Amino acid sequence: QKEVEQDPGPLSVPEGAIVSLNCTYSNSAFQYFMWYRQYSRKGPELLMYTYSSGNKEDGRFTAQVDKSSKYISLFIRDSQPSDSATYLCAMIGQAGTALIFGKGTTLSVSS
Amino acid sequence: GAGVSQTPSNKVTEKGKYVELRCDPISGHTALYWYRQSLGQGPEFLIYFQGTGAADDSGLPNDRFFAVRPEGSVSTLKIQRTERGDSAVYLCASSLKGNSGANVLTFGAGSRLTVL
């Protein structure tokens, strides 16, 4: 079992839909949880950053962390064609030196 | 510079050749990371530098891979005797500090390596 599991999709939704992206993990030492967005042939860019359990909202994006279930989610409201990209979850422990990434979920939003 | 710069953006080489990939991090960032991203996969950690020294090289797959950062800024990833399985996008990232889960990494666009 990999430390971080993420369904690669692809996920196709119409413009305006609510999108839910998820990751599960096995290492209980993870405390920092991130979502990166990666456009084709570009490097990953940080979208959301959460410490420990709870919710964080930024515009149309909401990140949720449930440490008891080892489950994290990213919700995108009112999805736009410009949201079409691969979304990578990533996490690290307090003393960790390297982010551990999920496989990424490819999202396509059609207009 | 304004962002993390990686060169070359694309490299095609033949099996058995030697390759160097360069990363120029954000000015003032002491921590530098190399990741490898194969098709359809997430980035996989290779090596982390804090200043000039490799603080964690546990992700390097074998002794054909080596990286340096002699002056604590630019880093070079070196791959000897390349194999077709080395084909991937090599990503470099930097952060203001290292050795903490609170780090925010800024990635470059990557160097796409194809080994024929």
Coordinates of C-alpha atoms in Angstrom, one line a residue:
Chain A
Q1 CA 0.0 0.0 0.0
K2 CA 1.3 3.4 -1.0
E3 CA 1.5 6.1 1.8
V4 CA -0.8 8.3 -0.1
E5 CA -3.7 7.1 -2.4
Q6 CA -5.5 9.2 -4.9
D7 CA -7.9 8.2 -7.6
P8 CA -6.3 9.3 -10.9
G9 CA -9.7 9.8 -12.6
P10 CA -10.1 11.3 -15.2
L11 CA -13.0 13.3 -13.8
S12 CA -15.2 15.2 -16.3
V13 CA -17.8 17.8 -15.1
P14 CA -19.8 20.6 -16.7
E15 CA -19.1 24.2 -16.0
G16 CA -20.6 25.3 -12.7
A17 CA -20.5 21.9 -11.0
I18 CA -19.2 21.2 -7.6
V19 CA -16.1 19.0 -7.7
S20 CA -14.9 16.8 -4.9
L21 CA -11.3 15.4 -4.9
N22 CA -10.0 13.1 -2.3
C23 CA -6.9 11.4 -0.9
T24 CA -6.4 8.8 1.8
Y25 CA -3.1 8.2 3.6
S26 CA -1.6 5.7 6.0
N27 CA 1.0 7.6 7.9
S28 CA -0.4 9.0 11.1
A29 CA 2.6 11.3 11.4
F30 CA 1.4 13.5 8.6
Q31 CA 0.4 16.9 9.9
Y32 CA 0.6 19.3 7.0
F33 CA -1.7 18.8 4.0
M34 CA -1.5 20.5 0.7
W35 CA -3.2 20.6 -2.7
Y36 CA -1.2 21.5 -5.7
R37 CA -2.6 22.2 -9.2
Q38 CA -0.6 21.2 -12.2
Y39 CA -1.4 22.3 -15.7
S40 CA -0.1 20.4 -18.7
R41 CA 3.6 20.7 -19.1
K42 CA 3.9 23.0 -16.1
G43 CA 5.2 22.5 -12.6
P44 CA 2.8 22.0 -9.6
E45 CA 1.6 25.2 -8.0
L46 CA 0.3 25.4 -4.4
L47 CA -3.4 25.8 -4.2
M48 CA -4.3 25.1 -0.5
Y49 CA -2.4 24.4 2.6
T50 CA -3.8 23.1 5.9
Y51 CA -2.3 22.2 9.2
S52 CA -3.8 19.2 11.1
S53 CA -7.6 18.6 11.0
G54 CA -10.2 21.1 10.0
N55 CA -11.5 23.1 7.1
K56 CA -9.9 25.9 5.1
E57 CA -11.7 28.1 2.5
D58 CA -10.2 30.3 -0.2
G59 CA -12.6 31.6 -2.7
R60 CA -14.2 28.8 -4.6
F61 CA -11.9 26.2 -3.0
T62 CA -12.4 24.4 0.3
A63 CA -9.9 22.0 1.8
Q64 CA -10.9 19.5 4.5
V65 CA -8.7 17.3 6.6
D66 CA -10.1 14.4 8.8
K67 CA -7.0 13.0 10.6
S68 CA -9.1 10.4 12.4
S69 CA -10.1 8.8 9.1
K70 CA -6.8 9.7 7.4
Y71 CA -8.8 11.4 4.6
I72 CA -8.5 14.8 2.9
S73 CA -10.7 16.5 0.4
L74 CA -10.7 19.5 -1.9
F75 CA -13.9 21.0 -3.0
I76 CA -14.2 23.3 -6.0
R77 CA -17.5 25.3 -6.2
D78 CA -18.8 26.8 -9.5
S79 CA -16.1 25.0 -11.5
Q80 CA -14.7 26.8 -14.5
P81 CA -13.0 25.5 -17.7
S82 CA -9.8 27.1 -16.3
D83 CA -9.9 24.7 -13.4
S84 CA -9.1 21.9 -15.9
A85 CA -5.8 20.5 -14.6
T86 CA -4.3 17.7 -12.5
Y87 CA -4.8 18.1 -8.8
L88 CA -2.2 16.6 -6.5
C89 CA -2.5 16.1 -2.8
A90 CA 0.7 16.2 -0.8
M91 CA 1.5 15.8 2.8
I92 CA 4.4 15.8 5.3
G93 CA 5.0 15.2 9.0
Q94 CA 6.4 17.8 11.4
A95 CA 10.0 16.5 11.1
G96 CA 9.7 15.4 7.5
T97 CA 12.0 16.7 4.8
A98 CA 10.0 15.8 1.7
L99 CA 6.5 16.1 0.6
I100 CA 4.8 12.9 -0.3
F101 CA 2.5 13.2 -3.2
G102 CA -0.6 11.4 -4.4
K103 CA -0.8 10.2 -8.0
G104 CA -2.9 13.2 -9.0
T105 CA -6.5 13.4 -10.3
T106 CA -7.1 14.8 -13.8
L107 CA -10.1 17.1 -13.9
S108 CA -11.8 18.4 -17.1
V109 CA -14.4 21.1 -16.8
S110 CA -16.4 21.6 -20.0
S111 CA -18.2 24.8 -21.0
Chain B
G1 CA 14.9 35.3 -10.0
A2 CA 11.1 35.6 -9.8
G3 CA 10.6 31.8 -9.9
V4 CA 12.4 28.5 -10.1
S5 CA 14.1 28.2 -13.4
Q6 CA 15.0 24.8 -14.9
T7 CA 17.1 24.1 -18.0
P8 CA 16.9 22.4 -20.4
S9 CA 13.1 22.3 -20.6
N10 CA 13.5 19.2 -22.9
K11 CA 16.3 16.8 -23.3
V12 CA 16.4 13.8 -25.6
T13 CA 19.4 11.5 -25.2
E14 CA 20.4 8.0 -26.1
K15 CA 20.6 5.1 -23.7
G16 CA 24.0 5.0 -21.9
K17 CA 24.7 8.8 -22.3
Y18 CA 25.4 11.2 -19.4
V19 CA 22.9 14.0 -18.7
E20 CA 23.0 17.1 -16.5
L21 CA 19.8 19.0 -15.5
R22 CA 20.1 22.5 -14.0
C23 CA 17.9 24.2 -11.4
D24 CA 18.1 27.9 -10.4
P25 CA 16.0 28.4 -7.3
I26 CA 14.3 31.5 -6.0
S27 CA 16.9 34.0 -4.7
G28 CA 17.3 33.6 -0.9
H29 CA 15.7 30.1 -0.7
T30 CA 18.1 27.9 1.3
A31 CA 16.2 24.7 0.7
L32 CA 16.2 23.0 -2.7
Y33 CA 14.5 19.7 -3.7
W34 CA 14.6 17.5 -6.7
Y35 CA 11.6 15.3 -7.6
R36 CA 10.9 13.0 -10.5
Q37 CA 7.5 12.7 -12.1
S38 CA 6.8 9.8 -14.4
L39 CA 3.8 9.8 -16.8
G40 CA 0.5 9.5 -14.9
Q41 CA 2.2 9.6 -11.5
G42 CA 2.7 12.2 -8.8
P43 CA 6.2 13.7 -8.1
E44 CA 8.6 11.3 -6.3
F45 CA 11.2 12.8 -4.0
L46 CA 14.8 12.4 -5.0
I47 CA 17.0 14.6 -2.9
Y48 CA 16.9 17.7 -0.6
F49 CA 19.6 20.3 -0.1
Q50 CA 19.9 22.6 2.9
G51 CA 22.4 25.2 1.7
T52 CA 25.3 23.4 0.0
G53 CA 24.9 20.0 1.6
A54 CA 22.5 17.2 0.7
A55 CA 20.5 16.8 3.9
D56 CA 18.4 13.9 2.6
D57 CA 19.3 11.8 -0.5
S58 CA 17.2 8.8 0.4
G59 CA 15.1 9.1 -2.8
L60 CA 17.9 8.7 -5.3
P61 CA 17.1 5.4 -7.0
N62 CA 20.7 4.2 -7.5
D63 CA 24.3 5.4 -7.8
R64 CA 23.8 6.6 -11.4
F65 CA 22.0 9.6 -9.9
F66 CA 24.0 12.4 -8.2
A67 CA 23.2 16.0 -7.4
V68 CA 25.3 19.0 -6.3
R69 CA 24.7 22.5 -5.1
P70 CA 28.3 23.8 -4.6
E71 CA 27.5 27.4 -3.7
G72 CA 24.1 27.0 -2.1
S73 CA 22.2 28.3 -5.0
V74 CA 22.1 26.6 -8.4
S75 CA 21.9 22.8 -8.3
T76 CA 22.7 20.3 -11.0
L77 CA 21.2 16.8 -11.2
K78 CA 23.5 14.4 -12.9
I79 CA 22.5 11.1 -14.4
Q80 CA 25.1 8.6 -15.7
R81 CA 24.6 5.8 -18.1
T82 CA 21.0 6.8 -18.7
E83 CA 18.4 4.0 -19.1
R84 CA 15.0 4.2 -20.8
G85 CA 13.4 3.9 -17.4
D86 CA 14.9 7.3 -16.5
S87 CA 12.6 9.0 -18.9
A88 CA 10.4 11.4 -16.8
V89 CA 10.0 15.0 -15.9
Y90 CA 12.5 16.1 -13.3
L91 CA 11.1 18.8 -11.1
C92 CA 13.1 21.2 -8.9
A93 CA 11.5 23.1 -6.0
S94 CA 12.8 25.6 -3.5
S95 CA 11.6 26.9 -0.2
L96 CA 12.7 29.7 2.2
K97 CA 13.7 27.2 4.8
G98 CA 13.9 23.5 5.0
N99 CA 13.5 20.7 7.5
S100 CA 10.0 21.6 8.5
G101 CA 6.5 20.5 7.5
A102 CA 5.5 24.1 7.4
N103 CA 7.6 24.6 4.3
V104 CA 5.9 25.9 1.1
L105 CA 7.6 24.6 -2.0
T106 CA 7.7 26.5 -5.2
F107 CA 8.2 24.3 -8.2
G108 CA 9.9 25.0 -11.5
A109 CA 8.3 23.9 -14.8
G110 CA 10.6 20.8 -15.0
S111 CA 13.0 19.3 -17.4
R112 CA 11.5 16.6 -19.6
L113 CA 14.0 13.8 -20.2
T114 CA 13.5 11.3 -22.9
V115 CA 16.0 8.4 -23.2
L116 CA 15.8 6.6 -26.5

